[in-house]
Amino acid sequence: MTAPLIGITSFEDRSRQPAPYVSLKNSYVRAVEAAGGIPVVLPVADKRQARLLIPRLDGILFSGGNDVAPWLFGQEPLPGMGSWDTLRDEWEIELCNRAWDARLPMLGICRGCQLMNVARGGTLIQDIAQSNPKAMLHNPTIPHDELCHHIEIEKGSMLSTLFGQGALLVNSLHHQAVGEPAEDFTVTARSQDGIVEALEAKDGRFALALQFHPEGLFLRYPAFLAPFKALVDAASRRAD
Ligand code: MN
């Protein structure tokens, strides 16, 4: 089995002056490596490069980060919206759509989950607390490896083959969420307040989007390496 090349999106940290840095939480890299993939960090680039880059990869991971610009899913900014970076958004939307057309295995985490949904035509909830005062707290200030709330995993989903169906305790580090799911996706997990916590492709390809952060949990709870192993497995089947 070929060790597959897994592209991981990153962002440009412009707070690092005078010279901005390419930035990515290292736990994404470590999780792909632990799952047997070769991690390749992808800097934000001119979106015309996506067409050239996608055929060189075996799989892609859309990482966490800033909010997605509201006009990219047809909305005006509402109170509670955080900061966004249009260059990153447009680059990743192009990557996602090129990867989709190439049937490249893809995993999205947190912002990456939301980005995949927007790229394929879905919408986001700009701020969970503002849109639903009865929603529970999805962004407590606790470490990334702390479990936070339950999700309910749909029977028969790909996610249920990774974690089992029914209740699963996950971490939670988000103030936005998927609103209207894109036509290509089906919701396969929600929290008790109805927030979408996982999407997967309706057509059975490997396209999995998670609102929680398995990369923050897998060192303490090894079961959370499963989504990375599934991505690497799908990518290496494609590479062979
Ligand atoms: Mn959550």
Short mmCIF file of C-alpha atoms and ligand atoms in Angstrom, two decimals:
data_model
loop_
_atom_site.label_atom_id
_atom_site.label_comp_id
_atom_site.label_asym_id
_atom_site.label_seq_id
_atom_site.Cartn_x
_atom_site.Cartn_y
_atom_site.Cartn_z
CA MET A 1 0.00 0.00 0.00
CA THR A 2 1.36 3.38 -1.02
CA ALA A 3 1.65 5.98 1.74
CA PRO A 4 -0.61 8.68 0.33
CA LEU A 5 0.13 12.40 0.09
CA ILE A 6 -2.45 14.25 2.17
CA GLY A 7 -2.65 18.00 1.57
CA ILE A 8 -3.57 20.02 4.66
CA THR A 9 -4.82 23.59 4.26
CA SER A 10 -3.21 26.33 6.34
CA PHE A 11 -3.59 30.08 6.75
CA GLU A 12 -1.48 33.18 6.50
CA ASP A 13 -0.89 34.59 9.98
CA ARG A 14 -0.62 38.32 9.34
CA SER A 15 -0.25 39.06 13.06
CA ARG A 16 3.36 37.93 12.62
CA GLN A 17 4.85 41.24 11.51
CA PRO A 18 6.88 42.41 9.75
CA ALA A 19 6.66 39.12 7.84
CA PRO A 20 3.49 36.94 7.91
CA TYR A 21 3.83 33.20 8.56
CA VAL A 22 2.27 30.14 7.01
CA SER A 23 0.39 28.79 10.01
CA LEU A 24 -1.28 25.52 10.94
CA LYS A 25 -1.97 23.82 14.24
CA ASN A 26 0.58 21.03 14.28
CA SER A 27 -1.90 18.46 15.62
CA TYR A 28 -3.42 18.14 12.10
CA VAL A 29 0.01 17.19 10.74
CA ARG A 30 0.66 14.75 13.58
CA ALA A 31 -2.74 13.08 13.15
CA VAL A 32 -2.22 12.49 9.40
CA GLU A 33 1.25 11.15 10.12
CA ALA A 34 -0.03 8.88 12.92
CA ALA A 35 -2.64 7.53 10.49
CA GLY A 36 0.06 6.55 7.97
CA GLY A 37 -0.24 9.42 5.51
CA ILE A 38 2.42 11.83 4.29
CA PRO A 39 1.28 15.29 5.42
CA VAL A 40 1.83 18.14 2.95
CA VAL A 41 1.02 21.61 4.26
CA LEU A 42 -0.67 23.72 1.59
CA PRO A 43 -0.09 27.49 1.83
CA VAL A 44 -2.84 29.85 0.70
CA ALA A 45 -2.11 30.40 -2.98
CA ASP A 46 -3.58 31.95 -6.09
CA LYS A 47 -6.73 29.95 -6.73
CA ARG A 48 -5.56 29.23 -10.29
CA GLN A 49 -2.98 26.87 -8.72
CA ALA A 50 -5.72 24.54 -7.46
CA ARG A 51 -6.16 22.96 -10.89
CA LEU A 52 -2.45 22.03 -10.93
CA LEU A 53 -2.24 20.96 -7.30
CA ILE A 54 -5.21 18.64 -6.92
CA PRO A 55 -3.94 15.95 -9.36
CA ARG A 56 -0.71 15.72 -7.32
CA LEU A 57 -2.50 14.83 -4.07
CA ASP A 58 -4.11 11.57 -2.92
CA GLY A 59 -6.33 13.18 -0.31
CA ILE A 60 -7.03 16.55 1.29
CA LEU A 61 -7.78 17.79 4.79
CA PHE A 62 -9.53 21.13 5.26
CA SER A 63 -8.32 22.42 8.61
CA GLY A 64 -9.92 24.69 11.20
CA GLY A 65 -9.63 28.46 11.49
CA ASN A 66 -11.47 31.70 10.83
CA ASP A 67 -15.09 32.14 9.83
CA VAL A 68 -16.03 31.93 6.15
CA ALA A 69 -16.97 35.27 4.53
CA PRO A 70 -20.78 35.57 4.66
CA TRP A 71 -21.24 36.71 1.05
CA LEU A 72 -19.75 33.39 -0.07
CA PHE A 73 -22.95 31.71 1.18
CA GLY A 74 -25.30 34.49 0.17
CA GLN A 75 -25.65 36.35 3.47
CA GLU A 76 -24.86 39.76 4.91
CA PRO A 77 -22.74 39.79 8.11
CA LEU A 78 -24.80 39.50 11.32
CA PRO A 79 -23.92 40.31 14.95
CA GLY A 80 -21.66 37.60 16.35
CA MET A 81 -19.84 36.98 13.06
CA GLY A 82 -16.08 36.64 13.61
CA SER A 83 -13.20 37.62 11.33
CA TRP A 84 -12.66 36.17 7.87
CA ASP A 85 -10.00 36.02 5.17
CA THR A 86 -11.39 36.09 1.64
CA LEU A 87 -8.11 34.96 0.05
CA ARG A 88 -8.12 31.79 2.15
CA ASP A 89 -11.83 31.22 1.57
CA GLU A 90 -11.64 31.55 -2.20
CA TRP A 91 -8.54 29.36 -2.39
CA GLU A 92 -10.10 26.60 -0.30
CA ILE A 93 -13.44 26.75 -2.13
CA GLU A 94 -11.58 26.28 -5.41
CA LEU A 95 -9.55 23.42 -3.89
CA CYS A 96 -12.70 21.78 -2.59
CA ASN A 97 -14.57 22.01 -5.88
CA ARG A 98 -11.57 20.76 -7.92
CA ALA A 99 -11.11 17.94 -5.40
CA TRP A 100 -14.81 17.11 -5.62
CA ASP A 101 -14.68 16.91 -9.42
CA ALA A 102 -11.62 14.63 -9.15
CA ARG A 103 -13.34 12.49 -6.48
CA LEU A 104 -10.37 13.11 -4.20
CA PRO A 105 -10.97 11.77 -0.67
CA MET A 106 -11.56 14.74 1.64
CA LEU A 107 -11.93 15.36 5.35
CA GLY A 108 -13.04 18.69 6.79
CA ILE A 109 -12.68 19.69 10.43
CA CYS A 110 -14.51 22.59 12.11
CA ARG A 111 -14.06 25.52 9.69
CA GLY A 112 -13.10 22.82 7.14
CA CYS A 113 -16.52 21.21 7.63
CA GLN A 114 -18.21 24.57 7.12
CA LEU A 115 -15.98 25.38 4.13
CA MET A 116 -16.88 22.11 2.38
CA ASN A 117 -20.56 22.86 2.89
CA VAL A 118 -20.24 26.42 1.52
CA ALA A 119 -18.12 25.27 -1.45
CA ARG A 120 -20.85 22.82 -2.45
CA GLY A 121 -23.65 25.37 -2.08
CA GLY A 122 -24.77 25.15 1.54
CA THR A 123 -25.05 27.91 4.15
CA LEU A 124 -23.75 28.55 7.67
CA ILE A 125 -25.14 29.74 10.97
CA GLN A 126 -23.01 32.85 11.53
CA ASP A 127 -23.14 32.65 15.32
CA ILE A 128 -24.86 29.84 17.21
CA ALA A 129 -25.59 31.87 20.37
CA GLN A 130 -27.08 34.79 18.44
CA SER A 131 -29.20 32.60 16.17
CA ASN A 132 -30.52 30.37 18.97
CA PRO A 133 -30.33 31.61 22.56
CA LYS A 134 -31.37 28.12 23.71
CA ALA A 135 -28.41 26.44 22.03
CA MET A 136 -25.81 24.98 24.34
CA LEU A 137 -22.27 26.29 24.67
CA HIS A 138 -20.21 25.03 21.72
CA ASN A 139 -17.07 27.07 22.44
CA PRO A 140 -16.14 26.78 26.11
CA THR A 141 -12.65 28.01 26.97
CA ILE A 142 -11.18 24.61 27.82
CA PRO A 143 -8.23 22.65 26.35
CA HIS A 144 -8.66 21.01 22.94
CA ASP A 145 -8.41 17.52 24.44
CA GLU A 146 -11.36 18.05 26.81
CA LEU A 147 -14.61 16.30 25.91
CA CYS A 148 -17.51 18.74 25.89
CA HIS A 149 -20.88 17.50 24.64
CA HIS A 150 -22.60 14.48 23.07
CA ILE A 151 -23.45 14.02 19.42
CA GLU A 152 -25.93 11.50 18.07
CA ILE A 153 -24.54 9.51 15.13
CA GLU A 154 -26.95 8.26 12.44
CA LYS A 155 -27.34 4.53 11.98
CA GLY A 156 -25.83 3.29 8.72
CA SER A 157 -23.58 6.33 8.20
CA MET A 158 -19.87 6.22 7.45
CA LEU A 159 -19.35 7.97 10.78
CA SER A 160 -21.09 5.07 12.54
CA THR A 161 -18.54 2.67 11.04
CA LEU A 162 -15.79 4.81 12.64
CA PHE A 163 -17.35 5.47 16.06
CA GLY A 164 -20.47 3.31 16.28
CA GLN A 165 -24.01 4.62 16.07
CA GLY A 166 -25.70 6.55 18.86
CA ALA A 167 -24.14 8.88 21.40
CA LEU A 168 -20.51 9.97 21.25
CA LEU A 169 -18.80 12.53 23.49
CA VAL A 170 -16.75 15.05 21.49
CA ASN A 171 -14.89 18.30 22.03
CA SER A 172 -16.36 21.56 20.76
CA LEU A 173 -14.46 24.69 19.68
CA HIS A 174 -16.82 26.51 17.36
CA HIS A 175 -19.28 29.41 17.37
CA GLN A 176 -20.53 28.82 13.82
CA ALA A 177 -22.12 25.72 12.31
CA VAL A 178 -23.63 24.33 9.13
CA GLY A 179 -27.01 25.94 8.38
CA GLU A 180 -28.61 24.54 5.23
CA PRO A 181 -26.61 21.47 4.14
CA ALA A 182 -25.45 21.41 0.52
CA GLU A 183 -27.32 19.08 -1.84
CA ASP A 184 -24.29 16.75 -2.05
CA PHE A 185 -24.27 16.07 1.68
CA THR A 186 -26.36 14.34 4.26
CA VAL A 187 -26.24 15.19 7.98
CA THR A 188 -24.97 12.16 9.92
CA ALA A 189 -24.57 13.62 13.43
CA ARG A 190 -26.17 16.38 15.49
CA SER A 191 -25.79 17.65 19.04
CA GLN A 192 -28.82 17.63 21.34
CA ASP A 193 -29.65 21.25 20.43
CA GLY A 194 -29.86 20.29 16.76
CA ILE A 195 -26.50 21.70 15.62
CA VAL A 196 -24.98 19.80 12.67
CA GLU A 197 -21.85 18.01 13.88
CA ALA A 198 -21.11 15.84 10.79
CA LEU A 199 -21.82 15.73 7.06
CA GLU A 200 -20.94 13.07 4.53
CA ALA A 201 -21.36 12.63 0.79
CA LYS A 202 -24.70 11.20 -0.32
CA ASP A 203 -23.07 9.29 -3.18
CA GLY A 204 -20.80 7.17 -0.97
CA ARG A 205 -17.46 8.77 -1.94
CA PHE A 206 -15.09 9.62 0.93
CA ALA A 207 -16.09 13.19 1.79
CA LEU A 208 -16.50 13.55 5.54
CA ALA A 209 -16.97 16.83 7.39
CA LEU A 210 -16.74 17.01 11.19
CA GLN A 211 -17.63 19.97 13.40
CA PHE A 212 -15.61 18.58 16.32
CA HIS A 213 -11.81 18.31 16.48
CA PRO A 214 -10.50 14.71 16.42
CA GLU A 215 -6.94 16.06 15.93
CA GLY A 216 -7.21 17.59 19.41
CA LEU A 217 -8.34 14.31 20.98
CA PHE A 218 -6.46 11.42 19.36
CA LEU A 219 -3.39 11.52 21.62
CA ARG A 220 -5.56 11.25 24.75
CA TYR A 221 -8.37 9.18 23.17
CA PRO A 222 -6.91 6.98 20.39
CA ALA A 223 -10.39 6.19 18.96
CA PHE A 224 -10.36 9.70 17.48
CA LEU A 225 -7.60 8.73 15.06
CA ALA A 226 -10.29 6.83 13.11
CA PRO A 227 -11.33 9.66 10.73
CA PHE A 228 -7.68 10.25 9.76
CA LYS A 229 -7.15 6.51 9.19
CA ALA A 230 -10.27 6.45 7.03
CA LEU A 231 -9.00 9.39 4.97
CA VAL A 232 -5.56 7.79 4.57
CA ASP A 233 -7.12 4.43 3.63
CA ALA A 234 -9.36 6.02 1.00
CA ALA A 235 -6.42 8.05 -0.33
CA SER A 236 -4.09 5.06 -0.55
CA ARG A 237 -6.71 2.96 -2.35
CA ARG A 238 -6.87 5.77 -4.87
CA ALA A 239 -3.07 6.02 -5.12
CA ASP A 240 -2.58 2.28 -5.79
MN MN B 1 -20.21 21.39 19.09
#
